[in-house]
PDB file of C-alpha atoms in Angstrom:
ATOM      1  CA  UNK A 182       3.558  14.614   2.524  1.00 89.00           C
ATOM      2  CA  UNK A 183       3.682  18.453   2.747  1.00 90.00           C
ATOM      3  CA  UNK A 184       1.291  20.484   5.371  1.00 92.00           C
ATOM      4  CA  UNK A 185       0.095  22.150   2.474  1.00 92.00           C
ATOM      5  CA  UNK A 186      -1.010  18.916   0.866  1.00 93.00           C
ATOM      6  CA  UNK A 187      -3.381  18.428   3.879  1.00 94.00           C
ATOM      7  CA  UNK A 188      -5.051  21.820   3.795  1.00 94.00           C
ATOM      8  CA  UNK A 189      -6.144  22.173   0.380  1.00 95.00           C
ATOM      9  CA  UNK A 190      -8.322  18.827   0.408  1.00 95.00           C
ATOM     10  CA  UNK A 191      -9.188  20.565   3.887  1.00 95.00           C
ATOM     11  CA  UNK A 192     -10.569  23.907   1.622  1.00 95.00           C
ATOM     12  CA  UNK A 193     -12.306  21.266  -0.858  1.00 95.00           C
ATOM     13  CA  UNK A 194     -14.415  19.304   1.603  1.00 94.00           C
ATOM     14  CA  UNK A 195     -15.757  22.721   3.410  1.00 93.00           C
ATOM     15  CA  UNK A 196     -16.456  23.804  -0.005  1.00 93.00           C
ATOM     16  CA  UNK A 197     -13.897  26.800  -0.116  1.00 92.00           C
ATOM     17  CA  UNK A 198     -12.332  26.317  -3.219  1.00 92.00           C
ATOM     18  CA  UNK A 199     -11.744  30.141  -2.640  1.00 92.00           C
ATOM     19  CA  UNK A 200      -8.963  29.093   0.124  1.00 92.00           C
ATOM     20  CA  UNK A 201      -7.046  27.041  -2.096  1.00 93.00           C
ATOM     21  CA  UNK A 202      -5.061  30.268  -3.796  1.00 93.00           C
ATOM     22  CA  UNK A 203      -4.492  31.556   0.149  1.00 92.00           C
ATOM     23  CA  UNK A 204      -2.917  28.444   0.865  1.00 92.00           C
ATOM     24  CA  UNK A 205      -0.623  28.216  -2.195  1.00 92.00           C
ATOM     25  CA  UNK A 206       0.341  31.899  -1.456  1.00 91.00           C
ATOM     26  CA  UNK A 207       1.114  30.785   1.918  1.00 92.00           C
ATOM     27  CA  UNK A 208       3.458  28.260   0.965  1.00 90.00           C
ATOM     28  CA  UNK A 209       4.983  30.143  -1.613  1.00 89.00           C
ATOM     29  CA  UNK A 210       5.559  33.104   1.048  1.00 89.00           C
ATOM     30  CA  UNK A 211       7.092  30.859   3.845  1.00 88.00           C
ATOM     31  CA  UNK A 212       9.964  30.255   1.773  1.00 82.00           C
ATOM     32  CA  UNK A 213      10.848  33.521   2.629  1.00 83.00           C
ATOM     33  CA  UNK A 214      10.019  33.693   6.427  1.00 84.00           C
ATOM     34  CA  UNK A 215       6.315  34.984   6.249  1.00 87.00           C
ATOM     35  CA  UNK A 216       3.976  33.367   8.409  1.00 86.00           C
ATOM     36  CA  UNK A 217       0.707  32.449   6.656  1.00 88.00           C
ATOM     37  CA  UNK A 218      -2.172  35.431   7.271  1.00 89.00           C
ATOM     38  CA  UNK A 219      -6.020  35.178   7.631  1.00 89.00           C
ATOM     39  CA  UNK A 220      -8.160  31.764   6.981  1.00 91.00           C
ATOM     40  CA  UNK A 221      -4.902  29.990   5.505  1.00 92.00           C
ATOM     41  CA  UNK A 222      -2.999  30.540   9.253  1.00 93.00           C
ATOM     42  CA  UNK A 223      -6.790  29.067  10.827  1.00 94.00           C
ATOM     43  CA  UNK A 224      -6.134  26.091   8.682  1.00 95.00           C
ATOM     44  CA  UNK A 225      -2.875  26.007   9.901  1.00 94.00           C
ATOM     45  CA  UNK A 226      -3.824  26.004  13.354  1.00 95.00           C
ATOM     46  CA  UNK A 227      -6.486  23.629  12.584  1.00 96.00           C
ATOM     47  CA  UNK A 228      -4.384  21.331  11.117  1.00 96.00           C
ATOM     48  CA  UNK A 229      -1.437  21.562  14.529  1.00 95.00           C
ATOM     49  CA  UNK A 230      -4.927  20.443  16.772  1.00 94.00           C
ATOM     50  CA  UNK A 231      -5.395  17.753  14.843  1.00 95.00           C
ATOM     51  CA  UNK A 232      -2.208  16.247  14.472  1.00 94.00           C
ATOM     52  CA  UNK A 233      -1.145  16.642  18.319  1.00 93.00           C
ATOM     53  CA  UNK A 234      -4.593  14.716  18.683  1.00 92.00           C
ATOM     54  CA  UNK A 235      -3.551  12.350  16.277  1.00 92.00           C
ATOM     55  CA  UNK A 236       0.028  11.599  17.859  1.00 90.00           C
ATOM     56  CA  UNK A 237      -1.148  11.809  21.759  1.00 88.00           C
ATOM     57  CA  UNK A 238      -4.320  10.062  21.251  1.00 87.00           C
ATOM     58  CA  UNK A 239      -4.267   7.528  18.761  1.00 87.00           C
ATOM     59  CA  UNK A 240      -1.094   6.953  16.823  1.00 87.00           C
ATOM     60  CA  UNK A 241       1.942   7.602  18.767  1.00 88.00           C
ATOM     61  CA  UNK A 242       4.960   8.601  17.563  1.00 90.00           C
ATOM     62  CA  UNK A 243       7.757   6.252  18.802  1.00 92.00           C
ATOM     63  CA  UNK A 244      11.447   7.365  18.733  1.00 93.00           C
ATOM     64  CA  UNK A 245      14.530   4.947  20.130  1.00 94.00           C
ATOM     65  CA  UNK A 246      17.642   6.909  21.429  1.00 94.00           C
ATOM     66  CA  UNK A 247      20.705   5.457  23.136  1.00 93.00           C
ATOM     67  CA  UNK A 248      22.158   6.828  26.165  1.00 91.00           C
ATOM     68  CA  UNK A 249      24.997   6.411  28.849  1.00 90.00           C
ATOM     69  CA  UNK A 250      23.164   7.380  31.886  1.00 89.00           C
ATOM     70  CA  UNK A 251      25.003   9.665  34.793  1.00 87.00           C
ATOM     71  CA  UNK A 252      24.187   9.299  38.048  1.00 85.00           C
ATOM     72  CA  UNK A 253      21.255  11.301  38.055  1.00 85.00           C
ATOM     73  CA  UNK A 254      19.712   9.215  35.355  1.00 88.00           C
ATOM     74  CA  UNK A 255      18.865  10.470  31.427  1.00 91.00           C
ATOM     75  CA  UNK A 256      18.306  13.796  31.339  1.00 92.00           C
ATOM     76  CA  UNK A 257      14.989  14.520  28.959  1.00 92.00           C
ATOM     77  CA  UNK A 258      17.106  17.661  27.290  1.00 92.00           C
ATOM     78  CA  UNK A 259      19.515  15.174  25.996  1.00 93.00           C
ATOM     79  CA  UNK A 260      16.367  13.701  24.084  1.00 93.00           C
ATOM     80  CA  UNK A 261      16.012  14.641  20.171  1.00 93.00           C
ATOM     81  CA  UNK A 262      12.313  15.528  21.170  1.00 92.00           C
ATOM     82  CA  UNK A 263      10.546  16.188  24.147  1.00 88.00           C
ATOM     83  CA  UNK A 264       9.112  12.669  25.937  1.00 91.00           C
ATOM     84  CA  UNK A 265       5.458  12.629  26.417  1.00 91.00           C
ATOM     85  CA  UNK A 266       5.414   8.851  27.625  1.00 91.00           C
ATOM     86  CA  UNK A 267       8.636   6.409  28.061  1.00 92.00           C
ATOM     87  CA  UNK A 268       7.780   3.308  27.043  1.00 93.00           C
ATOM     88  CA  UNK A 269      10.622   1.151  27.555  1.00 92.00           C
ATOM     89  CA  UNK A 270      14.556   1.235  28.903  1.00 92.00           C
ATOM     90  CA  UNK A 271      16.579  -1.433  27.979  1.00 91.00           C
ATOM     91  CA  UNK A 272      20.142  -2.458  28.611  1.00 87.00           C
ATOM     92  CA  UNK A 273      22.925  -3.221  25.774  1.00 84.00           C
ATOM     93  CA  UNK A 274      21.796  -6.511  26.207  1.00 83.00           C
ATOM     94  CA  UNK A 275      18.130  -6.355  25.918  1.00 84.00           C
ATOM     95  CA  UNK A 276      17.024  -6.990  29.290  1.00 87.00           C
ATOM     96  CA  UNK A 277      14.914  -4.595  30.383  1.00 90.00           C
ATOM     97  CA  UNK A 278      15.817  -1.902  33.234  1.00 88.00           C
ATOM     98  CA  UNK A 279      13.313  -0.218  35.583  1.00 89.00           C
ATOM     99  CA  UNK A 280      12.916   3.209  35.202  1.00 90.00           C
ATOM    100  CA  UNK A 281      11.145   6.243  37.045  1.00 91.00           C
ATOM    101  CA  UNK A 282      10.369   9.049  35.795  1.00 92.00           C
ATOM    102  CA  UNK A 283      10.454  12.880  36.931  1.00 92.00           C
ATOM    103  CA  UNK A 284       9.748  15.486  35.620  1.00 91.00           C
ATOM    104  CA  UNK A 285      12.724  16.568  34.380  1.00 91.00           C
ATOM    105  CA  UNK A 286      14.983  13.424  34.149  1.00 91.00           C
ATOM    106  CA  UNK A 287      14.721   9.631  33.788  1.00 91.00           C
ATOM    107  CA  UNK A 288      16.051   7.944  36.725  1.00 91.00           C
ATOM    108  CA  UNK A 289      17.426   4.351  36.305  1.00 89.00           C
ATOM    109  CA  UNK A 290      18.799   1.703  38.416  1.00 78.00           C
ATOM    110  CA  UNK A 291      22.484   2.035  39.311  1.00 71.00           C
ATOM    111  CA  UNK A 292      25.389   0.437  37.562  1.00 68.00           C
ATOM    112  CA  UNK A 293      23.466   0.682  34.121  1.00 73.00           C
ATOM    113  CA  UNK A 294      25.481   1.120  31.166  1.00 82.00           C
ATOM    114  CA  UNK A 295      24.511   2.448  28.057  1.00 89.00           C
ATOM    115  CA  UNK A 296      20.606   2.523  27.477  1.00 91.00           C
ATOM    116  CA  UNK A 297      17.995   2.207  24.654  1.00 93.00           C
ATOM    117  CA  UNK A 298      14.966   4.298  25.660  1.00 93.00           C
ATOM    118  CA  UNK A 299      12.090   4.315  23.320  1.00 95.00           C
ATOM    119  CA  UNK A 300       9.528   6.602  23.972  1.00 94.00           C
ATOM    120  CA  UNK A 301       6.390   8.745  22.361  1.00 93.00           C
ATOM    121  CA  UNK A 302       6.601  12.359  21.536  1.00 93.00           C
ATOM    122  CA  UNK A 303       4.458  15.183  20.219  1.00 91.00           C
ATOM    123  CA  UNK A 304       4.969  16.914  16.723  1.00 91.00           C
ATOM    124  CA  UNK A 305       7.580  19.406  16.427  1.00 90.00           C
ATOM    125  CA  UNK A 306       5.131  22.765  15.125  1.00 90.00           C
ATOM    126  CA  UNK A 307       5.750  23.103  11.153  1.00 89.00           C
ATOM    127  CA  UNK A 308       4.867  25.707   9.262  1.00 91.00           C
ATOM    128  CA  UNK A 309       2.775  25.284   6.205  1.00 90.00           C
ATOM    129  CA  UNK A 310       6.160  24.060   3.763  1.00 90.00           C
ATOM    130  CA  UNK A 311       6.683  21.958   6.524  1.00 88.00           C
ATOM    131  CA  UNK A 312       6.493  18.284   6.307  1.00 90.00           C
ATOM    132  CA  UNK A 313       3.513  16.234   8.202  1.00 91.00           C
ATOM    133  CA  UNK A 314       4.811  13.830  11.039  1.00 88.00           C
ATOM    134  CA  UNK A 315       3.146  10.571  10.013  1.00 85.00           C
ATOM    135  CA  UNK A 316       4.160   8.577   7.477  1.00 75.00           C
ATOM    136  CA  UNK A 317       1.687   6.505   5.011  1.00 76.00           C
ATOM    137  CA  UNK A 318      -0.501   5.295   7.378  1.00 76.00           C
ATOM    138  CA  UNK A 319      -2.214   8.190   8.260  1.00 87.00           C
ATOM    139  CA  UNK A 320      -3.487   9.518   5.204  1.00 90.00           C
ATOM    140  CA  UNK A 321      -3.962  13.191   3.994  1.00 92.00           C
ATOM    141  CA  UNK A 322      -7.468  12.669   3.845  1.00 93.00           C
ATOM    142  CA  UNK A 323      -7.811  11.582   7.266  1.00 93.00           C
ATOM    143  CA  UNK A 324      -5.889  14.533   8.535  1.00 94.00           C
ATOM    144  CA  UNK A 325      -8.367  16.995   6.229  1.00 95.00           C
ATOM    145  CA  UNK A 326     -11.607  15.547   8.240  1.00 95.00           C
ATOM    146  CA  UNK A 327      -9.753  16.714  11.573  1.00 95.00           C
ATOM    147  CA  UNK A 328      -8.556  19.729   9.865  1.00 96.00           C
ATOM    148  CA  UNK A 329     -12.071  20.507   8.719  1.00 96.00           C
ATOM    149  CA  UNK A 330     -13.843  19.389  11.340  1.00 96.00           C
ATOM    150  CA  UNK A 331     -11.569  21.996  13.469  1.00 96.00           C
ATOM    151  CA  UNK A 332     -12.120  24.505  11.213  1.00 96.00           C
ATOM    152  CA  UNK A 333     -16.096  23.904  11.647  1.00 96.00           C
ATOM    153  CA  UNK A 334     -15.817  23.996  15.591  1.00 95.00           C
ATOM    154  CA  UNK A 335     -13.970  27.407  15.707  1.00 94.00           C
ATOM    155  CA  UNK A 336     -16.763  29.375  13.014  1.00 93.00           C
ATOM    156  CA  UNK A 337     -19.602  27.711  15.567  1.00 94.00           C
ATOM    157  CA  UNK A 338     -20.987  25.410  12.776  1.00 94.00           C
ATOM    158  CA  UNK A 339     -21.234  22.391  15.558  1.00 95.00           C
ATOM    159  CA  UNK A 340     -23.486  20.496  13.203  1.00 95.00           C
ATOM    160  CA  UNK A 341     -21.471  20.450  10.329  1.00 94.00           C
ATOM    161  CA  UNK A 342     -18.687  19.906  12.435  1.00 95.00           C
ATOM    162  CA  UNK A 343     -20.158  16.547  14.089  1.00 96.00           C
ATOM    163  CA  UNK A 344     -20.568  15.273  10.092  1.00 95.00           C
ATOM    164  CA  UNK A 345     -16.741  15.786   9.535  1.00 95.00           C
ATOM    165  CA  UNK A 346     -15.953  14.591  13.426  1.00 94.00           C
ATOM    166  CA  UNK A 347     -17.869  11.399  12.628  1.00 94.00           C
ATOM    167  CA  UNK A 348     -15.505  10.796   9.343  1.00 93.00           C
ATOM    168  CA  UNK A 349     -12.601  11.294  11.035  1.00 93.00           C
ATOM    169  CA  UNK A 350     -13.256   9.486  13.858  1.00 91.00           C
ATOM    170  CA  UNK A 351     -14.152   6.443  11.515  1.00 91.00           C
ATOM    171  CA  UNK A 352     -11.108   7.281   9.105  1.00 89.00           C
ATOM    172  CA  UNK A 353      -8.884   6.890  12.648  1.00 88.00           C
ATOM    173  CA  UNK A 354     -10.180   3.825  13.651  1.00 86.00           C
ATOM    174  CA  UNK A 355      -9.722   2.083   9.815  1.00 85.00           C
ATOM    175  CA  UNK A 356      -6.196   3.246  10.128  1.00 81.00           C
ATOM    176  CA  UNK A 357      -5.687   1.424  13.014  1.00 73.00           C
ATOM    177  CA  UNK A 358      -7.430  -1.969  12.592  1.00 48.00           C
ATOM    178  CA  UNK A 359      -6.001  -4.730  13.228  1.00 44.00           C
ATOM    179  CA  UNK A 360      -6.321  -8.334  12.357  1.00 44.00           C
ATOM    180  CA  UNK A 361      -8.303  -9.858  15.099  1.00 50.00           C
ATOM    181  CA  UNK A 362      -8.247 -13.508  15.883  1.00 53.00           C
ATOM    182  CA  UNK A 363     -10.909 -15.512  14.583  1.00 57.00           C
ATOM    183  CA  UNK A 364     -12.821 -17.702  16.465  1.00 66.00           C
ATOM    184  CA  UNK A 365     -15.882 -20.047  16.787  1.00 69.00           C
ATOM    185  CA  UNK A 366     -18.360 -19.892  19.689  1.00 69.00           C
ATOM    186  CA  UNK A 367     -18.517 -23.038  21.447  1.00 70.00           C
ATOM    187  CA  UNK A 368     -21.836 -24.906  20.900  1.00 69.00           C
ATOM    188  CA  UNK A 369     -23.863 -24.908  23.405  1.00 67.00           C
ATOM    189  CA  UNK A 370     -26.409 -27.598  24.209  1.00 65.00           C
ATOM    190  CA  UNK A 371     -30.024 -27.078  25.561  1.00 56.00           C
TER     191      UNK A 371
END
């Protein structure tokens, strides 16, 4: 789903239908290199807070790379996006290899061949033609209660903010129920 697709339900729920035109002039004029200008680049902006919250906080984004460490270890530039966490390092085998991490590099035990390192990463910045980082599961409604919420916290209006905060905190946590086990208490005799 486009950026763009996020920000006009955004507009709708703040009631600034008004916004909607900005934002399709936006997209229309980043085509051509211009970055979006006035409420539709706050929306913008908005919209980056709420999906690095989204992807550090609450739904991860996982990549899996392969790599044939040197003796220093995996350097993170050699990573197709910058590591926040790594997760897990495992041989060509599947067992799994300890790992430390510094700030600059991965450092693995010696004598490790090629690698599989998954790890979590933040969102590349997009601009507004840009595509969203999360697939299905996070919905563009969802994203539009952060977005708006955002948008509500930077004019000052902290009470209509906490309406759209409490949606999207309750939108966040339907995305990411799971099936719990079911269970009966055991009885209990008096």
């Amino acid at each position: 789903m486009l950026i763009k697709d996020v920000l006009i339900p955004a507009a709708e729920m703040l009631g600034r239908a008004d916004l909607i035109p900005a934002i399709e002039a936006a997209y229309t004029a980043a085509a051509a290199g211009t970055p979006p200008e006035g409420e539709a680049a706050a929306l913008l902006r908005c919209y980056h807070l709420v999906e690095n919250e989204v992807a550090l906080d609450h739904f991860p984004l996982k990549e899996t790379q392969s790599f044939v460490p040197t003796a220093e270890g995996v350097l993170f530039t050699r990573f197709a996006h910058a590591p926040v966490d790594v997760l897990d390092v495992r041989d060509g085998a599947g067992a799994r290899v300890d790992f430390t991490v510094y700030p600059a590099r991965l450092a693995l035990a010696q004598g490790t061949g090629e690698v599989s390192v998954t790890y979590s990463y933040a969102p590349a910045r997009a601009d507004i033609d840009g595509e969203t980082a999360f697939g299905e599961k996070i919905s563009a409604r969802l994203l539009a209660c952060g977005v708006a919420c955002e948008y509500l916290l930077a004019g000052g209006r902290y009470a209509e903010a906490a309406v759209f905060s409490e949606k999207f905190h309750a939108a966040l946590a339907a995305a990411g129920l799971e099936r719990r086990k079911l269970w009966v208490r055991a009885r209990r005799w008096v």
